[in-house]
Amino acid sequence: QVQLVEFGGGLVQAGGSLRLSCAASGRTVLNYAMGWFRQAPGKEREFVAVFTASGGNTYYADYVKGRFTISRDNAKNTMNLQMNSLKVEDTAVYYCAAGWPGADYYRTGRYMYWGQGTQVTVSS
């Protein structure tokens, strides 16, 4: 079992930055892909970014590409999401996830473990 806890959410003005962190416990996540998803009120949970287990590749949703950066520290069992140039439409609960999604890294159903989420609110 893997437990995931997110940190770092909050309120920020449009154009500002936030850094989210995800701490894993229970077992090492070295061999898991780790991703970030978000869910806005009334909307489905959507993919944000992923850091694959093998090869260390990263993939981003088009709507965050160039603004968000995902990173991970396997030695510390942590993952981060640096969010810059935030927009009002980035407002959502952000979740970290771990699993073996393969090529379907953008699908929520491909991840085994989820954190409880952290709220990010971007004001205009």
mmCIF file of N, CA and C in Angstrom:
data_model
loop_
_atom_site.group_PDB
_atom_site.id
_atom_site.type_symbol
_atom_site.label_atom_id
_atom_site.label_comp_id
_atom_site.label_asym_id
_atom_site.label_seq_id
_atom_site.Cartn_x
_atom_site.Cartn_y
_atom_site.Cartn_z
ATOM 1 N N GLN A 1 0.833 -1.193 0.000
ATOM 2 C CA GLN A 1 0.000 0.000 0.000
ATOM 3 C C GLN A 1 0.870 1.247 0.000
ATOM 4 N N VAL A 2 0.388 2.255 -0.678
ATOM 5 C CA VAL A 2 1.061 3.550 -0.734
ATOM 6 C C VAL A 2 0.086 4.610 -0.247
ATOM 7 N N GLN A 3 0.530 5.428 0.666
ATOM 8 C CA GLN A 3 -0.262 6.572 1.107
ATOM 9 C C GLN A 3 0.357 7.842 0.524
ATOM 10 N N LEU A 4 -0.503 8.700 -0.001
ATOM 11 C CA LEU A 4 -0.055 9.939 -0.619
ATOM 12 C C LEU A 4 -0.708 11.119 0.090
ATOM 13 N N VAL A 5 0.090 12.131 0.384
ATOM 14 C CA VAL A 5 -0.426 13.340 1.027
ATOM 15 C C VAL A 5 0.095 14.543 0.266
ATOM 16 N N GLU A 6 -0.807 15.432 -0.134
ATOM 17 C CA GLU A 6 -0.416 16.647 -0.846
ATOM 18 C C GLU A 6 -0.278 17.814 0.126
ATOM 19 N N PHE A 7 0.632 18.720 -0.223
ATOM 20 C CA PHE A 7 0.858 19.933 0.549
ATOM 21 C C PHE A 7 1.003 21.104 -0.414
ATOM 22 N N GLY A 8 0.777 22.304 0.102
ATOM 23 C CA GLY A 8 1.164 23.493 -0.637
ATOM 24 C C GLY A 8 0.064 24.255 -1.330
ATOM 25 N N GLY A 9 -1.167 23.777 -1.245
ATOM 26 C CA GLY A 9 -2.242 24.522 -1.870
ATOM 27 C C GLY A 9 -2.491 25.838 -1.146
ATOM 28 N N GLY A 10 -3.309 26.685 -1.767
ATOM 29 C CA GLY A 10 -3.634 27.952 -1.141
ATOM 30 C C GLY A 10 -4.275 28.906 -2.108
ATOM 31 N N LEU A 11 -4.308 30.162 -1.694
ATOM 32 C CA LEU A 11 -4.912 31.232 -2.490
ATOM 33 C C LEU A 11 -3.810 32.099 -3.068
ATOM 34 N N VAL A 12 -3.896 32.362 -4.358
ATOM 35 C CA VAL A 12 -2.887 33.176 -5.023
ATOM 36 C C VAL A 12 -3.565 34.009 -6.094
ATOM 37 N N GLN A 13 -2.987 35.159 -6.390
ATOM 38 C CA GLN A 13 -3.535 36.004 -7.447
ATOM 39 C C GLN A 13 -3.106 35.494 -8.811
ATOM 40 N N ALA A 14 -3.902 35.795 -9.799
ATOM 41 C CA ALA A 14 -3.563 35.423 -11.168
ATOM 42 C C ALA A 14 -2.180 35.973 -11.519
ATOM 43 N N GLY A 15 -1.387 35.137 -12.172
ATOM 44 C CA GLY A 15 -0.025 35.502 -12.510
ATOM 45 C C GLY A 15 0.994 35.063 -11.482
ATOM 46 N N GLY A 16 0.515 34.636 -10.330
ATOM 47 C CA GLY A 16 1.408 34.209 -9.265
ATOM 48 C C GLY A 16 1.834 32.761 -9.396
ATOM 49 N N SER A 17 2.513 32.283 -8.364
ATOM 50 C CA SER A 17 3.071 30.933 -8.374
ATOM 51 C C SER A 17 2.730 30.189 -7.088
ATOM 52 N N LEU A 18 2.659 28.898 -7.203
ATOM 53 C CA LEU A 18 2.518 28.000 -6.056
ATOM 54 C C LEU A 18 3.325 26.743 -6.339
ATOM 55 N N ARG A 19 3.757 26.110 -5.272
ATOM 56 C CA ARG A 19 4.468 24.844 -5.403
ATOM 57 C C ARG A 19 3.756 23.803 -4.572
ATOM 58 N N LEU A 20 3.278 22.783 -5.226
ATOM 59 C CA LEU A 20 2.635 21.666 -4.546
ATOM 60 C C LEU A 20 3.642 20.540 -4.329
ATOM 61 N N SER A 21 3.480 19.855 -3.236
ATOM 62 C CA SER A 21 4.307 18.687 -2.956
ATOM 63 C C SER A 21 3.417 17.502 -2.635
ATOM 64 N N CYS A 22 3.935 16.325 -2.908
ATOM 65 C CA CYS A 22 3.232 15.089 -2.608
ATOM 66 C C CYS A 22 4.228 14.165 -1.915
ATOM 67 N N ALA A 23 3.891 13.759 -0.713
ATOM 68 C CA ALA A 23 4.754 12.864 0.047
ATOM 69 C C ALA A 23 4.145 11.468 0.064
ATOM 70 N N ALA A 24 4.956 10.485 -0.275
ATOM 71 C CA ALA A 24 4.497 9.099 -0.299
ATOM 72 C C ALA A 24 5.048 8.350 0.894
ATOM 73 N N SER A 25 4.252 7.451 1.430
ATOM 74 C CA SER A 25 4.704 6.607 2.529
ATOM 75 C C SER A 25 4.103 5.219 2.346
ATOM 76 N N GLY A 26 4.617 4.295 3.098
ATOM 77 C CA GLY A 26 4.121 2.928 3.019
ATOM 78 C C GLY A 26 5.072 2.024 2.270
ATOM 79 N N ARG A 27 5.527 2.509 1.133
ATOM 80 C CA ARG A 27 6.520 1.798 0.361
ATOM 81 C C ARG A 27 7.127 2.769 -0.622
ATOM 82 N N THR A 28 8.257 2.410 -1.170
ATOM 83 C CA THR A 28 8.895 3.309 -2.116
ATOM 84 C C THR A 28 8.064 3.429 -3.394
ATOM 85 N N VAL A 29 8.065 4.626 -3.952
ATOM 86 C CA VAL A 29 7.336 4.839 -5.196
ATOM 87 C C VAL A 29 8.289 4.862 -6.383
ATOM 88 N N LEU A 30 9.490 4.338 -6.155
ATOM 89 C CA LEU A 30 10.517 4.368 -7.186
ATOM 90 C C LEU A 30 10.014 3.757 -8.494
ATOM 91 N N ASN A 31 9.249 2.688 -8.408
ATOM 92 C CA ASN A 31 8.821 1.968 -9.601
ATOM 93 C C ASN A 31 7.416 2.346 -10.068
ATOM 94 N N TYR A 32 6.892 3.440 -9.542
ATOM 95 C CA TYR A 32 5.576 3.904 -9.949
ATOM 96 C C TYR A 32 5.704 5.175 -10.781
ATOM 97 N N ALA A 33 4.824 5.325 -11.730
ATOM 98 C CA ALA A 33 4.635 6.641 -12.322
ATOM 99 C C ALA A 33 3.874 7.486 -11.309
ATOM 100 N N MET A 34 4.204 8.765 -11.262
ATOM 101 C CA MET A 34 3.505 9.654 -10.343
ATOM 102 C C MET A 34 2.965 10.842 -11.126
ATOM 103 N N GLY A 35 1.710 11.127 -10.877
ATOM 104 C CA GLY A 35 1.073 12.176 -11.659
ATOM 105 C C GLY A 35 0.281 13.142 -10.803
ATOM 106 N N TRP A 36 -0.066 14.249 -11.427
ATOM 107 C CA TRP A 36 -0.949 15.258 -10.826
ATOM 108 C C TRP A 36 -2.223 15.365 -11.671
ATOM 109 N N PHE A 37 -3.328 15.413 -10.984
ATOM 110 C CA PHE A 37 -4.630 15.635 -11.607
ATOM 111 C C PHE A 37 -5.311 16.773 -10.859
ATOM 112 N N ARG A 38 -6.364 17.311 -11.449
ATOM 113 C CA ARG A 38 -7.103 18.361 -10.763
ATOM 114 C C ARG A 38 -8.596 18.232 -11.081
ATOM 115 N N GLN A 39 -9.379 18.758 -10.162
ATOM 116 C CA GLN A 39 -10.823 18.710 -10.351
ATOM 117 C C GLN A 39 -11.444 20.015 -9.885
ATOM 118 N N ALA A 40 -12.056 20.702 -10.820
ATOM 119 C CA ALA A 40 -12.769 21.939 -10.518
ATOM 120 C C ALA A 40 -14.223 21.612 -10.197
ATOM 121 N N PRO A 41 -14.901 22.494 -9.472
ATOM 122 C CA PRO A 41 -16.304 22.237 -9.120
ATOM 123 C C PRO A 41 -17.158 21.980 -10.359
ATOM 124 N N GLY A 42 -17.915 20.890 -10.308
ATOM 125 C CA GLY A 42 -18.814 20.567 -11.410
ATOM 126 C C GLY A 42 -18.150 19.964 -12.623
ATOM 127 N N LYS A 43 -16.855 19.710 -12.533
ATOM 128 C CA LYS A 43 -16.119 19.146 -13.669
ATOM 129 C C LYS A 43 -15.494 17.818 -13.297
ATOM 130 N N GLU A 44 -15.135 17.059 -14.321
ATOM 131 C CA GLU A 44 -14.457 15.795 -14.084
ATOM 132 C C GLU A 44 -12.988 16.040 -13.721
ATOM 133 N N ARG A 45 -12.438 15.070 -13.044
ATOM 134 C CA ARG A 45 -11.015 15.136 -12.723
ATOM 135 C C ARG A 45 -10.222 15.040 -14.027
ATOM 136 N N GLU A 46 -9.226 15.910 -14.167
ATOM 137 C CA GLU A 46 -8.458 15.942 -15.406
ATOM 138 C C GLU A 46 -6.966 15.859 -15.152
ATOM 139 N N PHE A 47 -6.294 15.351 -16.152
ATOM 140 C CA PHE A 47 -4.845 15.165 -16.089
ATOM 141 C C PHE A 47 -4.127 16.505 -16.127
ATOM 142 N N VAL A 48 -3.046 16.612 -15.346
ATOM 143 C CA VAL A 48 -2.209 17.799 -15.355
ATOM 144 C C VAL A 48 -0.804 17.462 -15.844
ATOM 145 N N ALA A 49 -0.149 16.518 -15.164
ATOM 146 C CA ALA A 49 1.225 16.177 -15.526
ATOM 147 C C ALA A 49 1.572 14.825 -14.926
ATOM 148 N N VAL A 50 2.579 14.187 -15.510
ATOM 149 C CA VAL A 50 3.034 12.900 -14.996
ATOM 150 C C VAL A 50 4.539 12.793 -15.141
ATOM 151 N N PHE A 51 5.138 12.082 -14.202
ATOM 152 C CA PHE A 51 6.564 11.757 -14.250
ATOM 153 C C PHE A 51 6.628 10.247 -14.277
ATOM 154 N N THR A 52 7.067 9.681 -15.376
ATOM 155 C CA THR A 52 7.041 8.232 -15.497
ATOM 156 C C THR A 52 8.079 7.581 -14.593
ATOM 157 N N ALA A 53 7.879 6.292 -14.325
ATOM 158 C CA ALA A 53 8.809 5.565 -13.470
ATOM 159 C C ALA A 53 10.071 5.214 -14.240
ATOM 160 N N SER A 54 9.884 4.651 -15.416
ATOM 161 C CA SER A 54 11.033 4.231 -16.203
ATOM 162 C C SER A 54 11.419 5.333 -17.169
ATOM 163 N N GLY A 55 12.654 5.653 -17.187
ATOM 164 C CA GLY A 55 13.124 6.652 -18.147
ATOM 165 C C GLY A 55 13.001 8.075 -17.665
ATOM 166 N N GLY A 56 12.189 8.288 -16.649
ATOM 167 C CA GLY A 56 12.082 9.629 -16.108
ATOM 168 C C GLY A 56 11.499 10.639 -17.071
ATOM 169 N N ASN A 57 10.565 10.213 -17.912
ATOM 170 C CA ASN A 57 9.939 11.137 -18.850
ATOM 171 C C ASN A 57 8.814 11.912 -18.174
ATOM 172 N N THR A 58 8.563 13.104 -18.679
ATOM 173 C CA THR A 58 7.470 13.924 -18.177
ATOM 174 C C THR A 58 6.523 14.289 -19.312
ATOM 175 N N TYR A 59 5.255 14.351 -18.974
ATOM 176 C CA TYR A 59 4.226 14.735 -19.938
ATOM 177 C C TYR A 59 3.285 15.724 -19.272
ATOM 178 N N TYR A 60 2.814 16.665 -20.044
ATOM 179 C CA TYR A 60 1.955 17.714 -19.522
ATOM 180 C C TYR A 60 0.700 17.863 -20.368
ATOM 181 N N ALA A 61 -0.373 18.260 -19.709
ATOM 182 C CA ALA A 61 -1.570 18.650 -20.451
ATOM 183 C C ALA A 61 -1.277 19.957 -21.172
ATOM 184 N N ASP A 62 -1.875 20.134 -22.323
ATOM 185 C CA ASP A 62 -1.617 21.337 -23.119
ATOM 186 C C ASP A 62 -1.922 22.609 -22.339
ATOM 187 N N TYR A 63 -2.929 22.568 -21.472
ATOM 188 C CA TYR A 63 -3.347 23.790 -20.805
ATOM 189 C C TYR A 63 -2.408 24.209 -19.669
ATOM 190 N N VAL A 64 -1.410 23.388 -19.338
ATOM 191 C CA VAL A 64 -0.428 23.792 -18.327
ATOM 192 C C VAL A 64 0.994 23.790 -18.873
ATOM 193 N N LYS A 65 1.150 23.310 -20.090
ATOM 194 C CA LYS A 65 2.491 23.206 -20.663
ATOM 195 C C LYS A 65 3.161 24.570 -20.735
ATOM 196 N N GLY A 66 4.392 24.624 -20.291
ATOM 197 C CA GLY A 66 5.132 25.874 -20.292
ATOM 198 C C GLY A 66 4.946 26.694 -19.028
ATOM 199 N N ARG A 67 3.972 26.328 -18.215
ATOM 200 C CA ARG A 67 3.719 27.060 -16.961
ATOM 201 C C ARG A 67 3.978 26.192 -15.738
ATOM 202 N N PHE A 68 3.702 24.906 -15.842
ATOM 203 C CA PHE A 68 3.872 23.980 -14.721
ATOM 204 C C PHE A 68 5.079 23.081 -14.968
ATOM 205 N N THR A 69 5.762 22.706 -13.885
ATOM 206 C CA THR A 69 6.887 21.790 -13.978
ATOM 207 C C THR A 69 6.764 20.722 -12.899
ATOM 208 N N ILE A 70 6.794 19.477 -13.331
ATOM 209 C CA ILE A 70 6.714 18.361 -12.387
ATOM 210 C C ILE A 70 8.115 17.835 -12.120
ATOM 211 N N SER A 71 8.349 17.434 -10.891
ATOM 212 C CA SER A 71 9.644 16.859 -10.530
ATOM 213 C C SER A 71 9.415 15.813 -9.446
ATOM 214 N N ARG A 72 10.385 14.956 -9.283
ATOM 215 C CA ARG A 72 10.276 13.954 -8.219
ATOM 216 C C ARG A 72 11.640 13.678 -7.629
ATOM 217 N N ASP A 73 11.625 13.271 -6.369
ATOM 218 C CA ASP A 73 12.844 12.907 -5.654
ATOM 219 C C ASP A 73 12.600 11.509 -5.094
ATOM 220 N N ASN A 74 13.092 10.510 -5.796
ATOM 221 C CA ASN A 74 12.837 9.124 -5.375
ATOM 222 C C ASN A 74 13.474 8.813 -4.030
ATOM 223 N N ALA A 75 14.590 9.440 -3.731
ATOM 224 C CA ALA A 75 15.259 9.180 -2.457
ATOM 225 C C ALA A 75 14.390 9.650 -1.292
ATOM 226 N N LYS A 76 13.637 10.710 -1.522
ATOM 227 C CA LYS A 76 12.783 11.255 -0.465
ATOM 228 C C LYS A 76 11.335 10.800 -0.603
ATOM 229 N N ASN A 77 11.048 10.044 -1.664
ATOM 230 C CA ASN A 77 9.677 9.592 -1.912
ATOM 231 C C ASN A 77 8.706 10.762 -2.052
ATOM 232 N N THR A 78 9.141 11.783 -2.769
ATOM 233 C CA THR A 78 8.302 12.954 -2.928
ATOM 234 C C THR A 78 8.190 13.357 -4.389
ATOM 235 N N MET A 79 7.181 14.146 -4.678
ATOM 236 C CA MET A 79 6.958 14.678 -6.004
ATOM 237 C C MET A 79 6.478 16.109 -5.836
ATOM 238 N N ASN A 80 6.851 16.971 -6.765
ATOM 239 C CA ASN A 80 6.468 18.372 -6.683
ATOM 240 C C ASN A 80 5.824 18.839 -7.988
ATOM 241 N N LEU A 81 5.060 19.895 -7.863
ATOM 242 C CA LEU A 81 4.496 20.554 -9.039
ATOM 243 C C LEU A 81 4.677 22.054 -8.850
ATOM 244 N N GLN A 82 5.587 22.623 -9.621
ATOM 245 C CA GLN A 82 5.800 24.065 -9.594
ATOM 246 C C GLN A 82 4.836 24.691 -10.591
ATOM 247 N N MET A 83 3.997 25.571 -10.088
ATOM 248 C CA MET A 83 2.970 26.192 -10.931
ATOM 249 C C MET A 83 3.245 27.680 -11.029
ATOM 250 N N ASN A 84 3.546 28.139 -12.229
ATOM 251 C CA ASN A 84 3.818 29.553 -12.481
ATOM 252 C C ASN A 84 2.755 30.132 -13.406
ATOM 253 N N SER A 85 2.701 31.443 -13.440
ATOM 254 C CA SER A 85 1.753 32.145 -14.318
ATOM 255 C C SER A 85 0.343 31.585 -14.161
ATOM 256 N N LEU A 86 -0.075 31.459 -12.921
ATOM 257 C CA LEU A 86 -1.362 30.829 -12.649
ATOM 258 C C LEU A 86 -2.511 31.656 -13.195
ATOM 259 N N LYS A 87 -3.538 30.953 -13.640
ATOM 260 C CA LYS A 87 -4.726 31.574 -14.196
ATOM 261 C C LYS A 87 -5.934 31.218 -13.335
ATOM 262 N N VAL A 88 -6.973 32.020 -13.435
ATOM 263 C CA VAL A 88 -8.180 31.755 -12.667
ATOM 264 C C VAL A 88 -8.703 30.356 -12.970
ATOM 265 N N GLU A 89 -8.580 29.938 -14.213
ATOM 266 C CA GLU A 89 -9.078 28.618 -14.612
ATOM 267 C C GLU A 89 -8.243 27.461 -14.077
ATOM 268 N N ASP A 90 -7.140 27.760 -13.410
ATOM 269 C CA ASP A 90 -6.361 26.704 -12.743
ATOM 270 C C ASP A 90 -6.939 26.363 -11.376
ATOM 271 N N THR A 91 -7.929 27.115 -10.941
ATOM 272 C CA THR A 91 -8.564 26.858 -9.657
ATOM 273 C C THR A 91 -9.182 25.472 -9.636
ATOM 274 N N ALA A 92 -8.786 24.666 -8.651
ATOM 275 C CA ALA A 92 -9.265 23.283 -8.558
ATOM 276 C C ALA A 92 -8.669 22.642 -7.312
ATOM 277 N N VAL A 93 -9.160 21.462 -7.007
ATOM 278 C CA VAL A 93 -8.490 20.609 -6.036
ATOM 279 C C VAL A 93 -7.475 19.778 -6.818
ATOM 280 N N TYR A 94 -6.248 19.796 -6.360
ATOM 281 C CA TYR A 94 -5.170 19.087 -7.037
ATOM 282 C C TYR A 94 -4.849 17.808 -6.277
ATOM 283 N N TYR A 95 -4.744 16.719 -7.034
ATOM 284 C CA TYR A 95 -4.498 15.398 -6.470
ATOM 285 C C TYR A 95 -3.202 14.816 -7.026
ATOM 286 N N CYS A 96 -2.456 14.163 -6.190
ATOM 287 C CA CYS A 96 -1.349 13.374 -6.699
ATOM 288 C C CYS A 96 -1.770 11.906 -6.753
ATOM 289 N N ALA A 97 -1.166 11.180 -7.651
ATOM 290 C CA ALA A 97 -1.542 9.792 -7.883
ATOM 291 C C ALA A 97 -0.301 8.986 -8.234
ATOM 292 N N ALA A 98 -0.356 7.701 -7.946
ATOM 293 C CA ALA A 98 0.748 6.795 -8.263
ATOM 294 C C ALA A 98 0.185 5.517 -8.856
ATOM 295 N N GLY A 99 0.916 4.971 -9.809
ATOM 296 C CA GLY A 99 0.457 3.739 -10.433
ATOM 297 C C GLY A 99 1.329 3.364 -11.601
ATOM 298 N N TRP A 100 0.792 2.476 -12.442
ATOM 299 C CA TRP A 100 1.483 2.033 -13.648
ATOM 300 C C TRP A 100 0.590 2.269 -14.866
ATOM 301 N N PRO A 101 0.406 3.509 -15.227
ATOM 302 C CA PRO A 101 -0.560 3.828 -16.282
ATOM 303 C C PRO A 101 -0.103 3.513 -17.694
ATOM 304 N N GLY A 102 1.213 3.324 -17.870
ATOM 305 C CA GLY A 102 1.722 3.094 -19.210
ATOM 306 C C GLY A 102 1.410 4.285 -20.100
ATOM 307 N N ALA A 103 0.985 3.972 -21.314
ATOM 308 C CA ALA A 103 0.691 5.030 -22.272
ATOM 309 C C ALA A 103 -0.590 5.788 -21.910
ATOM 310 N N ASP A 104 -1.406 5.225 -21.031
ATOM 311 C CA ASP A 104 -2.662 5.876 -20.628
ATOM 312 C C ASP A 104 -2.465 6.740 -19.395
ATOM 313 N N TYR A 105 -1.379 7.466 -19.345
ATOM 314 C CA TYR A 105 -1.024 8.248 -18.156
ATOM 315 C C TYR A 105 -2.023 9.364 -17.873
ATOM 316 N N TYR A 106 -2.864 9.694 -18.824
ATOM 317 C CA TYR A 106 -3.811 10.785 -18.655
ATOM 318 C C TYR A 106 -5.159 10.301 -18.119
ATOM 319 N N ARG A 107 -5.287 9.001 -17.938
ATOM 320 C CA ARG A 107 -6.554 8.437 -17.483
ATOM 321 C C ARG A 107 -6.529 8.201 -15.979
ATOM 322 N N THR A 108 -7.515 8.712 -15.262
ATOM 323 C CA THR A 108 -7.551 8.555 -13.815
ATOM 324 C C THR A 108 -7.638 7.090 -13.408
ATOM 325 N N GLY A 109 -8.351 6.290 -14.176
ATOM 326 C CA GLY A 109 -8.552 4.888 -13.837
ATOM 327 C C GLY A 109 -7.294 4.045 -13.891
ATOM 328 N N ARG A 110 -6.211 4.588 -14.396
ATOM 329 C CA ARG A 110 -4.969 3.839 -14.522
ATOM 330 C C ARG A 110 -4.059 3.992 -13.311
ATOM 331 N N TYR A 111 -4.492 4.742 -12.327
ATOM 332 C CA TYR A 111 -3.678 4.964 -11.134
ATOM 333 C C TYR A 111 -4.283 4.233 -9.941
ATOM 334 N N MET A 112 -3.422 3.629 -9.165
ATOM 335 C CA MET A 112 -3.870 2.808 -8.037
ATOM 336 C C MET A 112 -4.055 3.615 -6.756
ATOM 337 N N TYR A 113 -3.207 4.595 -6.562
ATOM 338 C CA TYR A 113 -3.188 5.309 -5.285
ATOM 339 C C TYR A 113 -3.415 6.803 -5.511
ATOM 340 N N TRP A 114 -4.161 7.403 -4.572
ATOM 341 C CA TRP A 114 -4.508 8.819 -4.666
ATOM 342 C C TRP A 114 -4.355 9.497 -3.320
ATOM 343 N N GLY A 115 -3.963 10.753 -3.367
ATOM 344 C CA GLY A 115 -3.975 11.559 -2.168
ATOM 345 C C GLY A 115 -5.364 12.134 -1.935
ATOM 346 N N GLN A 116 -5.495 12.894 -0.869
ATOM 347 C CA GLN A 116 -6.791 13.453 -0.490
ATOM 348 C C GLN A 116 -7.082 14.773 -1.204
ATOM 349 N N GLY A 117 -6.062 15.340 -1.824
ATOM 350 C CA GLY A 117 -6.245 16.578 -2.575
ATOM 351 C C GLY A 117 -5.904 17.817 -1.775
ATOM 352 N N THR A 118 -5.496 18.855 -2.487
ATOM 353 C CA THR A 118 -5.217 20.143 -1.870
ATOM 354 C C THR A 118 -5.823 21.234 -2.753
ATOM 355 N N GLN A 119 -6.466 22.198 -2.120
ATOM 356 C CA GLN A 119 -7.185 23.238 -2.858
ATOM 357 C C GLN A 119 -6.227 24.312 -3.350
ATOM 358 N N VAL A 120 -6.362 24.640 -4.625
ATOM 359 C CA VAL A 120 -5.655 25.772 -5.221
ATOM 360 C C VAL A 120 -6.707 26.740 -5.739
ATOM 361 N N THR A 121 -6.641 27.955 -5.258
ATOM 362 C CA THR A 121 -7.590 28.986 -5.692
ATOM 363 C C THR A 121 -6.821 30.158 -6.263
ATOM 364 N N VAL A 122 -7.137 30.510 -7.500
ATOM 365 C CA VAL A 122 -6.475 31.625 -8.165
ATOM 366 C C VAL A 122 -7.508 32.733 -8.345
ATOM 367 N N SER A 123 -7.216 33.885 -7.769
ATOM 368 C CA SER A 123 -8.152 35.010 -7.841
ATOM 369 C C SER A 123 -7.733 35.977 -8.940
ATOM 370 N N SER A 124 -8.704 36.677 -9.469
ATOM 371 C CA SER A 124 -8.422 37.629 -10.559
ATOM 372 C C SER A 124 -8.022 38.985 -10.016
#
